[in-house]
Short mmCIF file of C-alpha atoms in Angstrom, two decimals:
data_model
loop_
_atom_site.label_atom_id
_atom_site.label_comp_id
_atom_site.label_asym_id
_atom_site.label_seq_id
_atom_site.Cartn_x
_atom_site.Cartn_y
_atom_site.Cartn_z
CA MET A 1 -3.43 17.37 -14.81
CA MET A 2 0.19 18.31 -15.38
CA LYS A 3 3.30 16.66 -16.75
CA ARG A 4 6.59 16.65 -14.85
CA ARG A 5 10.09 15.99 -16.15
CA ILE A 6 12.38 14.40 -13.60
CA GLY A 7 15.59 16.38 -13.44
CA LYS A 8 17.06 15.34 -10.09
CA ALA A 9 18.39 12.15 -8.60
CA MET A 10 19.60 11.41 -5.11
CA ALA A 11 23.16 10.62 -4.13
CA TRP A 12 23.72 7.39 -2.19
CA GLY A 13 27.37 7.28 -1.14
CA THR A 14 29.45 7.96 -4.23
CA ALA A 15 26.90 6.72 -6.77
CA ILE A 16 23.96 8.58 -8.28
CA LEU A 17 20.94 6.29 -8.52
CA VAL A 18 17.90 7.05 -10.64
CA PRO A 19 15.23 4.56 -9.53
CA ALA A 20 13.31 2.59 -12.14
CA ALA A 21 10.17 4.42 -11.01
CA VAL A 22 11.35 7.65 -12.62
CA VAL A 23 12.30 6.32 -16.03
CA GLY A 24 9.51 7.02 -18.52
CA VAL A 25 8.87 8.12 -22.07
CA ASN A 26 10.85 11.34 -22.50
CA GLY A 27 11.05 11.49 -18.70
CA TYR A 28 7.44 12.71 -18.45
CA PHE A 29 4.76 11.65 -15.99
CA THR A 30 1.18 12.87 -15.57
CA VAL A 31 0.42 13.98 -12.02
CA PRO A 32 -3.10 14.91 -10.84
CA ASP A 33 -3.60 18.49 -9.71
CA SER A 34 -5.26 17.18 -6.53
CA THR A 35 -5.38 13.91 -4.61
CA GLN A 36 -7.62 11.44 -6.41
CA LEU A 37 -9.07 7.98 -5.80
CA HIS A 38 -9.10 5.70 -8.84
CA THR A 39 -12.03 3.24 -8.64
CA VAL A 40 -13.81 0.61 -10.68
CA SER A 41 -16.71 3.03 -11.14
CA GLY A 42 -14.43 5.65 -12.68
CA ILE A 43 -14.86 8.06 -9.76
CA HIS A 44 -11.92 10.44 -9.38
CA ARG A 45 -12.10 12.33 -6.10
CA GLN A 46 -10.32 12.13 -2.77
CA CYS A 47 -12.91 10.07 -0.87
CA VAL A 48 -15.73 7.72 -1.83
CA ASP A 49 -18.55 6.22 0.25
CA TYR A 50 -20.06 2.91 -0.85
CA ILE A 51 -23.72 2.13 -0.15
CA HIS A 52 -23.56 -1.67 -0.12
CA ALA A 53 -20.78 -3.31 1.87
CA SER A 54 -20.78 -6.97 2.92
CA PRO A 55 -18.56 -8.24 5.76
CA LEU A 56 -14.94 -8.77 4.83
CA ASP A 57 -14.66 -11.83 7.06
CA GLU A 58 -16.45 -15.19 7.18
CA ASP A 59 -17.38 -16.42 10.66
CA GLY A 60 -14.85 -13.99 12.10
CA HIS A 61 -11.92 -15.02 9.89
CA PHE A 62 -10.19 -13.37 6.94
CA SER A 63 -6.74 -13.34 5.37
CA LEU A 64 -4.42 -10.50 4.44
CA LEU A 65 -1.83 -10.00 1.71
CA VAL A 66 0.53 -7.00 1.74
CA TRP A 67 2.85 -6.79 -1.26
CA ASN A 68 4.88 -4.23 -3.19
CA ILE A 69 4.25 -5.63 -6.65
CA TYR A 70 7.02 -3.60 -8.38
CA LYS A 71 4.70 -2.23 -11.09
CA GLN A 72 4.30 -5.81 -12.41
CA GLN A 73 7.74 -5.55 -14.04
CA ARG A 74 8.82 -9.12 -13.33
CA PRO A 75 7.50 -12.23 -15.11
CA HIS A 76 4.91 -14.44 -13.44
CA TRP A 77 3.33 -11.66 -11.36
CA GLU A 78 -0.12 -12.75 -12.60
CA THR A 79 0.49 -16.36 -11.60
CA ALA A 80 1.75 -15.28 -8.20
CA LEU A 81 -1.12 -12.88 -7.59
CA SER A 82 -3.65 -15.53 -8.61
CA GLN A 83 -2.27 -17.87 -5.95
CA TYR A 84 -3.29 -15.36 -3.27
CA ARG A 85 -6.90 -15.11 -4.41
CA ASP A 86 -9.40 -16.01 -1.72
CA PRO A 87 -13.02 -14.85 -1.24
CA HIS A 88 -12.19 -13.47 2.19
CA ARG A 89 -8.74 -12.06 1.55
CA LEU A 90 -7.86 -8.38 1.65
CA MET A 91 -5.00 -7.58 -0.72
CA LEU A 92 -2.97 -4.41 -0.13
CA LEU A 93 -0.62 -3.69 -3.02
CA GLN A 94 2.05 -1.04 -3.34
CA GLU A 95 3.50 0.12 -6.66
CA ALA A 96 0.47 -1.20 -8.52
CA SER A 97 0.40 -0.05 -12.14
CA PHE A 98 -3.16 -0.09 -13.45
CA GLY A 99 -2.69 -0.86 -17.11
CA PRO A 100 -4.50 -3.30 -19.44
CA GLN A 101 -2.96 -6.46 -17.93
CA LEU A 102 -3.79 -5.68 -14.31
CA ALA A 103 -7.23 -4.36 -15.30
CA ARG A 104 -7.95 -7.63 -17.10
CA TRP A 105 -6.74 -9.71 -14.15
CA ILE A 106 -8.94 -7.76 -11.69
CA ASN A 107 -11.96 -8.08 -13.97
CA GLN A 108 -11.47 -11.83 -14.44
CA ALA A 109 -11.07 -12.26 -10.68
CA SER A 110 -14.27 -10.24 -10.07
CA LEU A 111 -12.56 -8.12 -7.43
CA HIS A 112 -13.35 -4.62 -6.22
CA TYR A 113 -10.43 -2.20 -6.31
CA ASP A 114 -9.61 1.22 -4.95
CA GLN A 115 -6.35 2.88 -5.95
CA ALA A 116 -4.69 6.10 -4.88
CA TYR A 117 -3.86 7.99 -8.09
CA ALA A 118 -0.26 9.03 -7.43
CA PHE A 119 0.76 9.57 -11.07
CA ALA A 120 0.33 8.05 -14.52
CA MET A 121 2.98 6.73 -16.86
CA GLN A 122 2.05 5.72 -20.41
CA ASP A 123 -1.63 5.98 -19.38
CA ALA A 124 -1.19 3.46 -16.52
CA VAL A 125 -2.19 4.83 -13.11
CA ALA A 126 0.38 4.15 -10.38
CA GLY A 127 -0.26 4.05 -6.64
CA VAL A 128 -1.22 1.82 -3.75
CA MET A 129 -4.24 -0.40 -4.39
CA ASN A 130 -6.71 -2.40 -2.28
CA LEU A 131 -8.33 -5.50 -3.75
CA SER A 132 -11.14 -7.49 -2.15
CA GLN A 133 -14.24 -9.49 -2.96
CA VAL A 134 -16.36 -6.92 -1.10
CA ASN A 135 -16.64 -3.17 -1.27
CA PRO A 136 -15.21 -1.05 1.52
CA MET A 137 -17.69 1.20 3.29
CA HIS A 138 -15.47 4.26 2.83
CA SER A 139 -12.15 4.94 1.12
CA CYS A 140 -9.85 7.99 0.87
CA ALA A 141 -6.65 8.59 -1.07
CA TYR A 142 -3.62 10.42 0.32
CA THR A 143 -0.51 11.56 -1.51
CA ALA A 144 2.80 13.09 -0.43
CA VAL A 145 5.42 14.41 -2.84
CA GLU A 146 8.95 13.02 -2.80
CA PRO A 147 11.23 16.01 -2.01
CA TYR A 148 13.84 15.14 -4.67
CA LEU A 149 11.97 13.21 -7.33
CA ARG A 150 8.83 15.41 -7.12
CA LEU A 151 6.59 12.41 -7.77
CA PRO A 152 3.90 11.55 -5.21
CA LYS A 153 3.95 8.57 -2.90
CA SER A 154 0.49 7.36 -1.94
CA ALA A 155 -1.68 5.84 0.77
CA LEU A 156 -5.26 4.62 1.12
CA TYR A 157 -7.46 4.85 4.19
CA SER A 158 -10.41 2.46 3.96
CA GLU A 159 -13.07 1.05 6.27
CA TYR A 160 -14.45 -2.48 5.87
CA GLN A 161 -17.55 -3.98 7.45
CA LEU A 162 -16.96 -6.91 9.83
CA SER A 163 -19.46 -9.60 10.77
CA ASN A 164 -19.44 -8.52 14.43
CA GLY A 165 -20.79 -5.09 13.51
CA GLN A 166 -17.45 -3.30 13.80
CA ARG A 167 -15.59 -1.41 11.11
CA LEU A 168 -12.02 -2.37 10.30
CA ALA A 169 -9.89 0.70 9.51
CA VAL A 170 -7.12 -0.11 7.01
CA VAL A 171 -4.22 2.07 5.88
CA ASN A 172 -2.20 0.89 2.88
CA ILE A 173 0.94 3.02 2.57
CA HIS A 174 3.94 3.48 0.32
CA SER A 175 6.20 5.83 2.24
CA ILE A 176 8.45 8.58 0.95
CA ASN A 177 11.83 7.14 0.06
CA PHE A 178 14.51 9.27 -1.57
CA THR A 179 15.41 11.81 1.10
CA TYR A 180 17.69 11.71 4.11
CA ALA A 181 15.75 14.47 5.88
CA MET A 182 12.89 13.38 8.11
CA SER A 183 10.42 16.27 7.74
CA ALA A 184 8.59 15.03 4.62
CA TYR A 185 8.62 11.44 5.88
CA LYS A 186 7.11 12.41 9.24
CA LYS A 187 4.57 14.71 7.59
CA GLN A 188 3.22 11.83 5.49
CA LEU A 189 2.91 9.65 8.59
CA ALA A 190 1.28 12.45 10.60
CA ALA A 191 -1.56 12.88 8.08
CA LEU A 192 -2.45 9.19 8.42
CA GLU A 193 -1.99 9.14 12.18
CA LYS A 194 -4.47 12.00 12.45
CA VAL A 195 -7.26 9.97 10.85
CA LEU A 196 -6.35 6.73 12.65
CA ALA A 197 -6.38 8.52 16.01
CA GLN A 198 -10.16 8.94 15.56
CA VAL A 199 -10.70 5.19 15.17
CA GLU A 200 -11.97 3.27 18.19
CA GLY A 201 -12.13 -0.20 16.64
CA PRO A 202 -9.68 -2.57 14.95
CA ILE A 203 -6.91 -1.23 12.70
CA ILE A 204 -4.47 -2.54 10.11
CA LEU A 205 -1.59 -0.25 9.09
CA ALA A 206 0.58 -1.92 6.47
CA GLY A 207 2.74 -1.46 3.41
CA ASP A 208 6.18 -0.44 2.21
CA PHE A 209 7.41 2.03 4.84
CA ASN A 210 10.90 2.37 3.33
CA THR A 211 12.38 2.07 6.81
CA TRP A 212 15.99 1.86 5.64
CA SER A 213 17.31 3.98 8.51
CA GLN A 214 16.98 3.71 12.27
CA ARG A 215 15.45 7.20 12.39
CA ARG A 216 12.70 6.17 9.98
CA LEU A 217 11.99 2.97 11.88
CA GLU A 218 11.84 4.89 15.17
CA ALA A 219 9.39 7.41 13.66
CA VAL A 220 7.09 4.60 12.53
CA ARG A 221 7.30 2.77 15.85
CA ALA A 222 6.59 5.97 17.77
CA MET A 223 3.46 6.46 15.66
CA VAL A 224 2.18 2.91 16.16
CA SER A 225 2.90 3.15 19.89
CA ARG A 226 0.69 6.23 20.15
CA LEU A 227 -2.03 4.33 18.28
CA SER A 228 -1.62 1.23 20.50
CA LEU A 229 -0.80 -0.99 17.52
CA GLN A 230 1.24 -4.20 17.58
CA GLU A 231 3.88 -5.15 15.02
CA MET A 232 3.21 -8.40 13.20
CA ALA A 233 5.92 -11.05 13.37
CA PHE A 234 6.47 -13.42 10.42
CA SER A 235 7.71 -17.01 10.38
CA PRO A 236 9.43 -17.59 8.06
CA ASP A 237 10.51 -13.99 7.52
CA GLU A 238 12.11 -13.33 4.12
CA ARG A 239 11.26 -9.63 3.89
CA ILE A 240 13.62 -7.46 1.85
CA THR A 241 16.04 -5.43 3.97
CA LYS A 242 18.13 -2.34 3.35
CA PHE A 243 21.08 -1.61 5.62
CA GLY A 244 19.89 -4.54 7.72
CA LEU A 245 16.38 -3.14 8.30
CA PRO A 246 13.10 -4.50 6.83
CA LEU A 247 11.26 -2.09 4.54
CA ASP A 248 7.78 -3.67 4.74
CA HIS A 249 5.65 -3.97 7.86
CA VAL A 250 2.19 -4.84 9.14
CA PHE A 251 0.84 -3.26 12.33
CA TYR A 252 -2.54 -4.10 13.83
CA ARG A 253 -4.96 -3.65 16.70
CA GLY A 254 -8.13 -5.41 17.81
CA LEU A 255 -7.42 -8.59 15.82
CA VAL A 256 -5.90 -11.99 16.56
CA VAL A 257 -3.09 -13.21 14.29
CA GLU A 258 -3.45 -16.95 13.73
CA GLY A 259 -0.46 -17.20 11.41
CA ALA A 260 1.82 -14.92 9.40
CA LYS A 261 4.61 -15.54 6.90
CA ALA A 262 6.75 -13.67 4.40
CA LEU A 263 8.00 -15.97 1.63
CA ASP A 264 9.84 -14.65 -1.41
CA ASN A 265 8.09 -15.73 -4.64
CA GLY A 266 10.51 -14.06 -7.08
CA ALA A 267 7.70 -12.11 -8.80
CA SER A 268 8.71 -8.73 -7.35
CA ASP A 269 11.67 -7.02 -5.70
CA HIS A 270 9.68 -7.20 -2.43
CA THR A 271 8.44 -10.24 -0.52
CA PRO A 272 4.68 -10.64 -0.04
CA MET A 273 3.51 -10.72 3.58
CA GLU A 274 0.55 -13.00 4.39
CA ALA A 275 -1.51 -13.36 7.55
CA GLN A 276 -4.54 -15.27 8.79
CA LEU A 277 -6.60 -13.06 11.09
CA ARG A 278 -9.50 -13.51 13.45
CA VAL A 279 -11.96 -10.83 14.51
CA ILE A 280 -12.43 -10.41 18.26
CA SER A 281 -16.09 -10.97 19.17
#
């Protein structure tokens, strides 16, 4: 493990913005020397296989929550998160900070979690996190370093058992943000596209893509087109936007969307996206 001091910020117009994510004690963060998966069993390696995995769905139905939870910095995040609890709900969180409060909430809810270990701040592990009542069959962590901030962004690739015998491939992503150049952004997407291209069954690709420019949005849409994924539409749609473009998305394949909404609950700087899904027999 190594500690990094953040010494750079990125210029946006005439202002210099240092995001809240990079403000820590003495400016120091602990970053793993290699990509690691943070799990309930304490396993720290890139990929984990689970022996016992029950179906995610019930009679072909399950629900989905995708939410950048803003490191639980706003009040009432516990109340809001508790409202989304459901035995057959898959919860994909971005900017999850695994400290005592979140650990206690997960334990009380009796949920399984996998988290990509992007970095740690004050002993709280930060990164995307999957929560569900059931174990995945397989889960891998991915990280990509922000070119300017030098802190990793993260993603999880996981496979869940379905009642029809198929495996559901799920990617939970928090995309690189603070760079105008496209090379690092596309490289992060390419690593995940490579693994998804091997999947023959249903797919969910979701998270905070930081698509605040047309070039970024086009890169994501080109990727999902190659993978034959559809973009989920929300009604109502209160997703956060930057420069008129939504930052958060859900893409899918091999599933039926029975309803989807994005309603701001005030418990984060991002709006949670919810969907009711049906498995195709």
